[in-house]
């Protein structure tokens, strides 16, 4: 559920034993949809597929002066709506706020209105009240941050904050190399590198630019305002410091995920990096063959998301004309675990 400028994009799915035709309605009128295939979301058991994914995508133009009601039907019956992570919407919160629009969940439809003044605060207060009322596990961690978000919003809403990351316990991958380059640019963007505070490289990276301790209070707080998370490891459990309680933080998060990679893809790993699971804003690749493979397999990203830019850390390699050496850097794959030396040699 993404609102960018004045356009809403919804990627939705049902998983059913029988084929289910899902229709999307805006203010009672059925609109055009696009079928999207995610075979990795099919359900398997005893060697058979027992339920199939049925995914659709719609793009809906928005207007400040028009209220929209969006609902879903199958065989003329209303479908209930739920949200998977990391969608920036959840039933725990019940609304999503962007710069110009307020989306509110109303049982089995979503109402979108112009977010004028601070009318979203009414929804926020209602949401916090409901959290206390239901008292579900995890809400108590989110409430102080949501209140702090409202207090800081007038001061931080226009501040451009970007996070650069590799693994929380390691650095020296593409995130750090791009961070070094980006810190030389005077572009009005506040940049932070995210790393565990007790990492031995923490102090050294502080000489390059601003560093925040992973899962620190500052990391969690600024994480609600960050515009771009630029990372060589896009797993949600790594890049979101409040991942365990994500549904209680939804509605405020607006981060784009820029995936720098840390290698070059050869095989189909769309079960991990597909759009439904990751929803990457930029998917960096390094060669035409790699680019083509992303569209050969069911990742389902649009053309402008996948970009042939190369790996940032390669910019630090130097060409030594007087060297005649070939470097071989073996890698491992999960299917080689617990296999014999002979099997690995022949792989």
mmCIF file of C-alpha atoms in Angstrom:
data_model
loop_
_atom_site.group_PDB
_atom_site.id
_atom_site.type_symbol
_atom_site.label_atom_id
_atom_site.label_comp_id
_atom_site.label_asym_id
_atom_site.label_seq_id
_atom_site.Cartn_x
_atom_site.Cartn_y
_atom_site.Cartn_z
ATOM 1 C CA UNK A 1 0.000 0.000 0.000
ATOM 2 C CA UNK A 2 2.091 2.902 -1.347
ATOM 3 C CA UNK A 3 1.095 6.509 -1.984
ATOM 4 C CA UNK A 4 3.690 8.324 -4.073
ATOM 5 C CA UNK A 5 2.808 11.892 -5.014
ATOM 6 C CA UNK A 6 -0.864 11.618 -6.070
ATOM 7 C CA UNK A 7 -1.018 7.936 -6.971
ATOM 8 C CA UNK A 8 -1.875 4.929 -4.816
ATOM 9 C CA UNK A 9 -0.436 1.515 -5.679
ATOM 10 C CA UNK A 10 -1.987 -1.569 -4.106
ATOM 11 C CA UNK A 11 -0.533 -5.056 -4.451
ATOM 12 C CA UNK A 12 -2.992 -7.544 -2.958
ATOM 13 C CA UNK A 13 -3.402 -11.297 -2.866
ATOM 14 C CA UNK A 14 -5.532 -14.220 -1.778
ATOM 15 C CA UNK A 15 -4.343 -17.816 -1.485
ATOM 16 C CA UNK A 16 -7.094 -20.333 -2.239
ATOM 17 C CA UNK A 17 -7.650 -23.972 -3.092
ATOM 18 C CA UNK A 18 -9.903 -22.926 -5.972
ATOM 19 C CA UNK A 19 -9.446 -20.010 -8.359
ATOM 20 C CA UNK A 20 -10.697 -16.764 -6.870
ATOM 21 C CA UNK A 21 -11.379 -13.760 -9.047
ATOM 22 C CA UNK A 22 -10.795 -10.617 -6.971
ATOM 23 C CA UNK A 23 -12.262 -7.304 -8.154
ATOM 24 C CA UNK A 24 -11.355 -3.833 -6.880
ATOM 25 C CA UNK A 25 -14.008 -1.132 -6.423
ATOM 26 C CA UNK A 26 -13.477 2.617 -5.970
ATOM 27 C CA UNK A 27 -16.568 4.510 -4.811
ATOM 28 C CA UNK A 28 -18.689 1.562 -5.930
ATOM 29 C CA UNK A 29 -17.231 1.398 -9.450
ATOM 30 C CA UNK A 30 -15.167 -1.583 -10.558
ATOM 31 C CA UNK A 31 -11.722 -0.522 -11.816
ATOM 32 C CA UNK A 32 -9.094 -2.148 -14.002
ATOM 33 C CA UNK A 33 -6.605 -4.455 -12.343
ATOM 34 C CA UNK A 34 -3.446 -6.243 -13.375
ATOM 35 C CA UNK A 35 -2.906 -9.930 -12.614
ATOM 36 C CA UNK A 36 0.511 -10.626 -11.050
ATOM 37 C CA UNK A 37 1.994 -14.104 -10.704
ATOM 38 C CA UNK A 38 3.861 -15.062 -7.532
ATOM 39 C CA UNK A 39 4.272 -18.875 -7.722
ATOM 40 C CA UNK A 40 6.529 -18.726 -4.656
ATOM 41 C CA UNK A 41 3.412 -17.864 -2.613
ATOM 42 C CA UNK A 42 1.652 -21.112 -3.547
ATOM 43 C CA UNK A 43 1.140 -23.532 -0.659
ATOM 44 C CA UNK A 44 2.812 -26.955 -0.857
ATOM 45 C CA UNK A 45 2.221 -30.166 1.072
ATOM 46 C CA UNK A 46 3.141 -33.830 0.545
ATOM 47 C CA UNK A 47 4.711 -32.947 -2.791
ATOM 48 C CA UNK A 48 1.588 -31.221 -4.134
ATOM 49 C CA UNK A 49 0.373 -27.640 -4.472
ATOM 50 C CA UNK A 50 -2.848 -27.472 -2.471
ATOM 51 C CA UNK A 51 -3.528 -23.703 -2.668
ATOM 52 C CA UNK A 52 -2.628 -21.150 -5.315
ATOM 53 C CA UNK A 53 -1.721 -17.493 -4.982
ATOM 54 C CA UNK A 54 -3.945 -14.992 -6.805
ATOM 55 C CA UNK A 55 -2.306 -11.562 -6.782
ATOM 56 C CA UNK A 56 -3.474 -8.319 -8.362
ATOM 57 C CA UNK A 57 -2.088 -4.808 -8.705
ATOM 58 C CA UNK A 58 -3.993 -1.560 -9.146
ATOM 59 C CA UNK A 59 -2.872 2.044 -9.512
ATOM 60 C CA UNK A 60 -5.400 4.662 -8.411
ATOM 61 C CA UNK A 61 -5.006 8.407 -9.056
ATOM 62 C CA UNK A 62 -5.792 10.528 -5.988
ATOM 63 C CA UNK A 63 -7.283 13.998 -5.725
ATOM 64 C CA UNK A 64 -7.163 16.408 -2.779
ATOM 65 C CA UNK A 65 -10.825 17.300 -3.224
ATOM 66 C CA UNK A 66 -12.255 13.792 -3.567
ATOM 67 C CA UNK A 67 -12.919 11.175 -0.889
ATOM 68 C CA UNK A 68 -12.370 7.616 -2.072
ATOM 69 C CA UNK A 69 -13.675 4.323 -0.726
ATOM 70 C CA UNK A 70 -11.698 1.278 -1.849
ATOM 71 C CA UNK A 71 -13.046 -2.252 -1.395
ATOM 72 C CA UNK A 72 -12.472 -5.750 -2.719
ATOM 73 C CA UNK A 73 -15.046 -8.297 -3.873
ATOM 74 C CA UNK A 74 -15.100 -11.886 -5.020
ATOM 75 C CA UNK A 75 -18.282 -13.344 -6.576
ATOM 76 C CA UNK A 76 -19.999 -10.090 -5.599
ATOM 77 C CA UNK A 77 -19.212 -10.562 -1.904
ATOM 78 C CA UNK A 78 -17.086 -8.113 0.080
ATOM 79 C CA UNK A 79 -13.701 -9.461 1.143
ATOM 80 C CA UNK A 80 -12.133 -8.630 4.483
ATOM 81 C CA UNK A 81 -8.814 -6.764 4.371
ATOM 82 C CA UNK A 82 -5.640 -7.635 6.225
ATOM 83 C CA UNK A 83 -2.056 -6.416 5.808
ATOM 84 C CA UNK A 84 1.160 -8.381 5.560
ATOM 85 C CA UNK A 85 4.489 -7.009 6.743
ATOM 86 C CA UNK A 86 6.231 -4.803 5.768
ATOM 87 C CA UNK A 87 3.154 -3.028 4.389
ATOM 88 C CA UNK A 88 2.867 0.439 5.953
ATOM 89 C CA UNK A 89 -0.652 -0.309 7.149
ATOM 90 C CA UNK A 90 -1.906 -2.682 9.836
ATOM 91 C CA UNK A 91 -5.055 -3.591 11.710
ATOM 92 C CA UNK A 92 -3.246 -2.852 14.976
ATOM 93 C CA UNK A 93 -3.123 0.837 13.993
ATOM 94 C CA UNK A 94 -6.027 1.144 11.569
ATOM 95 C CA UNK A 95 -4.765 4.037 9.472
ATOM 96 C CA UNK A 96 -1.847 5.200 7.332
ATOM 97 C CA UNK A 97 -0.660 8.775 7.001
ATOM 98 C CA UNK A 98 1.290 10.230 4.075
ATOM 99 C CA UNK A 99 2.197 13.864 3.474
ATOM 100 C CA UNK A 100 -1.065 14.727 1.702
ATOM 101 C CA UNK A 101 -3.436 11.807 2.312
ATOM 102 C CA UNK A 102 -5.029 9.977 5.220
ATOM 103 C CA UNK A 103 -6.106 6.349 4.723
ATOM 104 C CA UNK A 104 -8.425 4.799 7.316
ATOM 105 C CA UNK A 105 -9.519 1.154 7.532
ATOM 106 C CA UNK A 106 -13.301 0.806 7.953
ATOM 107 C CA UNK A 107 -14.087 -2.890 8.457
ATOM 108 C CA UNK A 108 -13.927 -4.157 4.855
ATOM 109 C CA UNK A 109 -13.007 -0.988 2.929
ATOM 110 C CA UNK A 110 -10.395 1.782 3.058
ATOM 111 C CA UNK A 111 -11.359 5.458 3.079
ATOM 112 C CA UNK A 112 -8.884 7.990 1.676
ATOM 113 C CA UNK A 113 -9.211 11.723 2.320
ATOM 114 C CA UNK A 114 -6.988 14.778 2.057
ATOM 115 C CA UNK A 115 -4.800 15.023 5.152
ATOM 116 C CA UNK A 116 -5.447 18.690 5.878
ATOM 117 C CA UNK A 117 -4.287 20.327 9.062
ATOM 118 C CA UNK A 118 -3.561 17.741 11.720
ATOM 119 C CA UNK A 119 -6.673 15.592 11.298
ATOM 120 C CA UNK A 120 -4.485 12.483 11.338
ATOM 121 C CA UNK A 121 -3.767 13.157 15.033
ATOM 122 C CA UNK A 122 -7.412 12.264 15.795
ATOM 123 C CA UNK A 123 -6.800 8.882 14.191
ATOM 124 C CA UNK A 124 -3.544 8.531 16.099
ATOM 125 C CA UNK A 125 -5.194 9.233 19.459
ATOM 126 C CA UNK A 126 -7.965 6.778 18.592
ATOM 127 C CA UNK A 127 -5.363 4.196 17.576
ATOM 128 C CA UNK A 128 -3.384 4.533 20.825
ATOM 129 C CA UNK A 129 -6.603 4.335 22.857
ATOM 130 C CA UNK A 130 -7.554 1.095 21.059
ATOM 131 C CA UNK A 131 -4.087 -0.335 21.696
ATOM 132 C CA UNK A 132 -4.521 0.213 25.438
ATOM 133 C CA UNK A 133 -8.052 -1.163 25.281
ATOM 134 C CA UNK A 134 -7.066 -4.384 23.488
ATOM 135 C CA UNK A 135 -3.784 -4.714 25.386
ATOM 136 C CA UNK A 136 -2.172 -6.973 22.776
ATOM 137 C CA UNK A 137 1.400 -8.163 23.237
ATOM 138 C CA UNK A 138 3.904 -5.602 21.944
ATOM 139 C CA UNK A 139 1.805 -2.435 21.986
ATOM 140 C CA UNK A 140 3.449 -0.933 25.070
ATOM 141 C CA UNK A 141 6.803 -0.535 23.254
ATOM 142 C CA UNK A 142 5.227 1.328 20.354
ATOM 143 C CA UNK A 143 3.074 3.845 22.244
ATOM 144 C CA UNK A 144 5.945 6.041 23.592
ATOM 145 C CA UNK A 145 7.526 6.153 20.131
ATOM 146 C CA UNK A 146 4.233 7.087 18.470
ATOM 147 C CA UNK A 147 3.711 9.927 20.957
ATOM 148 C CA UNK A 148 7.314 11.072 20.407
ATOM 149 C CA UNK A 149 6.681 10.930 16.649
ATOM 150 C CA UNK A 150 3.751 13.354 16.955
ATOM 151 C CA UNK A 151 5.829 15.733 19.073
ATOM 152 C CA UNK A 152 8.756 15.668 16.648
ATOM 153 C CA UNK A 153 6.712 15.698 13.435
ATOM 154 C CA UNK A 154 6.564 19.506 12.979
ATOM 155 C CA UNK A 155 10.359 19.679 13.257
ATOM 156 C CA UNK A 156 11.359 16.590 11.266
ATOM 157 C CA UNK A 157 8.652 16.239 8.583
ATOM 158 C CA UNK A 158 10.716 18.158 5.994
ATOM 159 C CA UNK A 159 14.132 16.890 7.077
ATOM 160 C CA UNK A 160 15.725 14.488 4.609
ATOM 161 C CA UNK A 161 17.259 11.557 6.512
ATOM 162 C CA UNK A 162 18.965 8.600 4.823
ATOM 163 C CA UNK A 163 20.270 5.427 6.498
ATOM 164 C CA UNK A 164 23.168 3.407 5.059
ATOM 165 C CA UNK A 165 23.592 -0.185 6.213
ATOM 166 C CA UNK A 166 25.356 -3.455 5.720
ATOM 167 C CA UNK A 167 24.930 -6.162 8.329
ATOM 168 C CA UNK A 168 24.412 -4.724 11.836
ATOM 169 C CA UNK A 169 27.437 -6.665 13.121
ATOM 170 C CA UNK A 170 29.715 -5.999 10.160
ATOM 171 C CA UNK A 171 30.727 -3.223 7.776
ATOM 172 C CA UNK A 172 32.946 -2.816 4.692
ATOM 173 C CA UNK A 173 30.297 -3.850 2.181
ATOM 174 C CA UNK A 174 28.510 -1.754 -0.443
ATOM 175 C CA UNK A 175 26.597 0.265 2.169
ATOM 176 C CA UNK A 176 29.769 1.597 3.784
ATOM 177 C CA UNK A 177 31.489 2.336 0.455
ATOM 178 C CA UNK A 178 28.497 4.322 -0.795
ATOM 179 C CA UNK A 179 28.268 6.087 2.589
ATOM 180 C CA UNK A 180 31.914 7.221 2.224
ATOM 181 C CA UNK A 181 31.139 8.660 -1.211
ATOM 182 C CA UNK A 182 27.818 10.240 -0.220
ATOM 183 C CA UNK A 183 29.344 12.080 2.732
ATOM 184 C CA UNK A 184 31.481 14.097 0.320
ATOM 185 C CA UNK A 185 28.335 15.540 -1.284
ATOM 186 C CA UNK A 186 26.761 18.735 -0.005
ATOM 187 C CA UNK A 187 23.165 17.879 -0.941
ATOM 188 C CA UNK A 188 21.162 18.839 2.154
ATOM 189 C CA UNK A 189 20.600 15.205 3.141
ATOM 190 C CA UNK A 190 21.447 14.035 6.671
ATOM 191 C CA UNK A 191 23.175 10.665 6.340
ATOM 192 C CA UNK A 192 23.761 8.024 9.003
ATOM 193 C CA UNK A 193 25.563 4.716 8.900
ATOM 194 C CA UNK A 194 23.919 2.056 11.100
ATOM 195 C CA UNK A 195 26.174 -0.356 13.019
ATOM 196 C CA UNK A 196 26.162 -2.149 16.354
ATOM 197 C CA UNK A 197 27.682 0.202 18.920
ATOM 198 C CA UNK A 198 30.233 -2.316 20.197
ATOM 199 C CA UNK A 199 31.603 -3.055 16.719
ATOM 200 C CA UNK A 200 35.348 -2.409 16.532
ATOM 201 C CA UNK A 201 34.883 -0.258 13.416
ATOM 202 C CA UNK A 202 32.322 2.076 15.027
ATOM 203 C CA UNK A 203 34.865 4.745 16.029
ATOM 204 C CA UNK A 204 36.676 4.580 12.689
ATOM 205 C CA UNK A 205 33.466 5.103 10.714
ATOM 206 C CA UNK A 206 32.612 8.089 12.955
ATOM 207 C CA UNK A 207 35.625 9.805 11.355
ATOM 208 C CA UNK A 208 33.846 9.475 7.987
ATOM 209 C CA UNK A 209 30.375 10.662 9.024
ATOM 210 C CA UNK A 210 27.490 10.212 11.455
ATOM 211 C CA UNK A 211 27.054 6.721 12.900
ATOM 212 C CA UNK A 212 24.095 5.436 14.933
ATOM 213 C CA UNK A 213 24.097 2.341 17.121
ATOM 214 C CA UNK A 214 21.882 -0.392 15.713
ATOM 215 C CA UNK A 215 18.542 -0.622 17.586
ATOM 216 C CA UNK A 216 19.489 2.341 19.768
ATOM 217 C CA UNK A 217 16.760 4.808 20.781
ATOM 218 C CA UNK A 218 18.032 7.238 18.150
ATOM 219 C CA UNK A 219 17.976 4.548 15.467
ATOM 220 C CA UNK A 220 14.384 3.617 16.343
ATOM 221 C CA UNK A 221 13.174 7.205 16.569
ATOM 222 C CA UNK A 222 14.779 8.520 13.380
ATOM 223 C CA UNK A 223 13.708 5.262 11.715
ATOM 224 C CA UNK A 224 10.137 6.591 11.759
ATOM 225 C CA UNK A 225 11.209 9.612 9.670
ATOM 226 C CA UNK A 226 13.888 8.107 7.422
ATOM 227 C CA UNK A 227 13.327 8.634 3.691
ATOM 228 C CA UNK A 228 15.676 5.987 2.257
ATOM 229 C CA UNK A 229 17.258 2.890 3.780
ATOM 230 C CA UNK A 230 20.221 2.064 1.538
ATOM 231 C CA UNK A 231 21.530 -1.394 2.293
ATOM 232 C CA UNK A 232 23.409 -4.427 1.048
ATOM 233 C CA UNK A 233 21.111 -6.668 3.177
ATOM 234 C CA UNK A 234 17.397 -5.833 2.705
ATOM 235 C CA UNK A 235 15.894 -8.387 5.091
ATOM 236 C CA UNK A 236 13.106 -6.751 7.081
ATOM 237 C CA UNK A 237 14.392 -8.185 10.358
ATOM 238 C CA UNK A 238 17.683 -6.334 9.778
ATOM 239 C CA UNK A 239 16.651 -2.963 8.361
ATOM 240 C CA UNK A 240 13.703 -2.247 10.683
ATOM 241 C CA UNK A 241 14.885 -1.769 14.300
ATOM 242 C CA UNK A 242 11.360 -2.434 15.641
ATOM 243 C CA UNK A 243 10.611 -5.436 13.437
ATOM 244 C CA UNK A 244 9.201 -7.658 16.192
ATOM 245 C CA UNK A 245 6.486 -5.058 16.862
ATOM 246 C CA UNK A 246 6.176 -3.754 13.306
ATOM 247 C CA UNK A 247 2.325 -3.808 13.119
ATOM 248 C CA UNK A 248 2.192 -1.342 16.046
ATOM 249 C CA UNK A 249 4.513 1.083 14.206
ATOM 250 C CA UNK A 250 2.751 0.897 10.821
ATOM 251 C CA UNK A 251 1.011 3.951 9.412
ATOM 252 C CA UNK A 252 3.928 6.315 10.081
ATOM 253 C CA UNK A 253 6.752 4.607 8.183
ATOM 254 C CA UNK A 254 7.622 5.952 4.762
ATOM 255 C CA UNK A 255 11.033 4.448 3.972
ATOM 256 C CA UNK A 256 12.119 3.491 0.482
ATOM 257 C CA UNK A 257 14.407 0.451 0.398
ATOM 258 C CA UNK A 258 17.431 0.714 -1.918
ATOM 259 C CA UNK A 259 19.083 -2.688 -2.330
ATOM 260 C CA UNK A 260 22.789 -2.409 -3.162
ATOM 261 C CA UNK A 261 23.417 -6.186 -3.090
ATOM 262 C CA UNK A 262 26.733 -7.674 -2.000
ATOM 263 C CA UNK A 263 27.346 -9.844 -5.033
ATOM 264 C CA UNK A 264 26.014 -10.680 -8.469
ATOM 265 C CA UNK A 265 22.899 -12.813 -8.955
ATOM 266 C CA UNK A 266 23.039 -15.746 -11.320
ATOM 267 C CA UNK A 267 20.168 -17.981 -10.254
ATOM 268 C CA UNK A 268 16.518 -17.431 -9.406
ATOM 269 C CA UNK A 269 16.210 -16.193 -5.805
ATOM 270 C CA UNK A 270 12.821 -14.548 -6.318
ATOM 271 C CA UNK A 271 11.471 -16.566 -3.375
ATOM 272 C CA UNK A 272 13.497 -14.129 -1.232
ATOM 273 C CA UNK A 273 13.702 -10.862 -3.176
ATOM 274 C CA UNK A 274 10.293 -10.738 -4.838
ATOM 275 C CA UNK A 275 8.308 -7.521 -4.800
ATOM 276 C CA UNK A 276 5.534 -8.820 -2.551
ATOM 277 C CA UNK A 277 8.019 -9.700 0.205
ATOM 278 C CA UNK A 278 10.536 -6.844 -0.162
ATOM 279 C CA UNK A 279 8.909 -4.057 -2.219
ATOM 280 C CA UNK A 280 12.303 -2.583 -3.125
ATOM 281 C CA UNK A 281 12.430 0.949 -4.549
ATOM 282 C CA UNK A 282 15.767 0.375 -6.298
ATOM 283 C CA UNK A 283 17.222 -3.047 -7.086
ATOM 284 C CA UNK A 284 20.840 -2.575 -8.133
ATOM 285 C CA UNK A 285 22.416 -5.010 -10.615
ATOM 286 C CA UNK A 286 25.807 -5.081 -12.307
ATOM 287 C CA UNK A 287 25.391 -6.543 -15.782
ATOM 288 C CA UNK A 288 22.887 -6.875 -18.635
ATOM 289 C CA UNK A 289 22.645 -10.638 -18.001
ATOM 290 C CA UNK A 290 21.806 -10.042 -14.350
ATOM 291 C CA UNK A 291 19.249 -7.384 -15.322
ATOM 292 C CA UNK A 292 17.567 -9.773 -17.757
ATOM 293 C CA UNK A 293 17.392 -12.533 -15.123
ATOM 294 C CA UNK A 294 15.327 -10.319 -12.806
ATOM 295 C CA UNK A 295 12.612 -10.132 -15.483
ATOM 296 C CA UNK A 296 12.971 -13.786 -16.486
ATOM 297 C CA UNK A 297 11.952 -14.964 -13.018
ATOM 298 C CA UNK A 298 8.906 -13.918 -10.928
ATOM 299 C CA UNK A 299 10.405 -11.021 -8.973
ATOM 300 C CA UNK A 300 7.685 -8.766 -10.508
ATOM 301 C CA UNK A 301 9.500 -5.433 -10.243
ATOM 302 C CA UNK A 302 8.809 -2.636 -12.704
ATOM 303 C CA UNK A 303 11.546 -1.700 -15.162
ATOM 304 C CA UNK A 304 12.508 1.546 -13.443
ATOM 305 C CA UNK A 305 13.217 -0.246 -10.136
ATOM 306 C CA UNK A 306 15.965 -2.529 -11.504
ATOM 307 C CA UNK A 307 19.007 -0.466 -12.491
ATOM 308 C CA UNK A 308 22.396 -1.488 -13.907
ATOM 309 C CA UNK A 309 24.731 0.575 -11.714
ATOM 310 C CA UNK A 310 27.442 -1.825 -10.527
ATOM 311 C CA UNK A 311 28.534 -2.469 -6.952
ATOM 312 C CA UNK A 312 29.790 0.584 -4.994
ATOM 313 C CA UNK A 313 32.703 -1.273 -3.412
ATOM 314 C CA UNK A 314 34.077 -2.094 -6.873
ATOM 315 C CA UNK A 315 34.867 1.612 -7.302
ATOM 316 C CA UNK A 316 37.704 1.126 -4.818
ATOM 317 C CA UNK A 317 39.405 -1.594 -6.848
ATOM 318 C CA UNK A 318 42.576 -0.525 -8.630
ATOM 319 C CA UNK A 319 43.814 -1.862 -11.936
ATOM 320 C CA UNK A 320 47.456 -2.893 -11.557
ATOM 321 C CA UNK A 321 48.826 -3.065 -15.095
ATOM 322 C CA UNK A 322 51.961 -4.968 -14.072
ATOM 323 C CA UNK A 323 50.062 -7.763 -12.307
ATOM 324 C CA UNK A 324 49.284 -11.031 -14.074
ATOM 325 C CA UNK A 325 47.152 -12.831 -11.503
ATOM 326 C CA UNK A 326 43.711 -14.368 -11.457
ATOM 327 C CA UNK A 327 41.882 -14.153 -8.117
ATOM 328 C CA UNK A 328 39.441 -16.966 -7.377
ATOM 329 C CA UNK A 329 36.956 -16.258 -4.587
ATOM 330 C CA UNK A 330 34.798 -19.328 -3.877
ATOM 331 C CA UNK A 331 31.316 -18.912 -2.467
ATOM 332 C CA UNK A 332 28.972 -21.417 -0.845
ATOM 333 C CA UNK A 333 25.358 -22.321 -1.410
ATOM 334 C CA UNK A 334 22.880 -23.868 1.007
ATOM 335 C CA UNK A 335 22.517 -27.031 -1.049
ATOM 336 C CA UNK A 336 26.208 -27.788 -0.323
ATOM 337 C CA UNK A 337 25.743 -27.905 3.444
ATOM 338 C CA UNK A 338 26.550 -31.282 5.030
ATOM 339 C CA UNK A 339 27.700 -32.708 1.694
ATOM 340 C CA UNK A 340 30.862 -34.739 1.038
ATOM 341 C CA UNK A 341 34.102 -33.298 -0.319
ATOM 342 C CA UNK A 342 33.493 -35.209 -3.555
ATOM 343 C CA UNK A 343 30.013 -33.708 -3.966
ATOM 344 C CA UNK A 344 31.343 -30.177 -3.362
ATOM 345 C CA UNK A 345 34.243 -30.690 -5.805
ATOM 346 C CA UNK A 346 31.816 -31.711 -8.559
ATOM 347 C CA UNK A 347 29.332 -28.894 -7.878
#
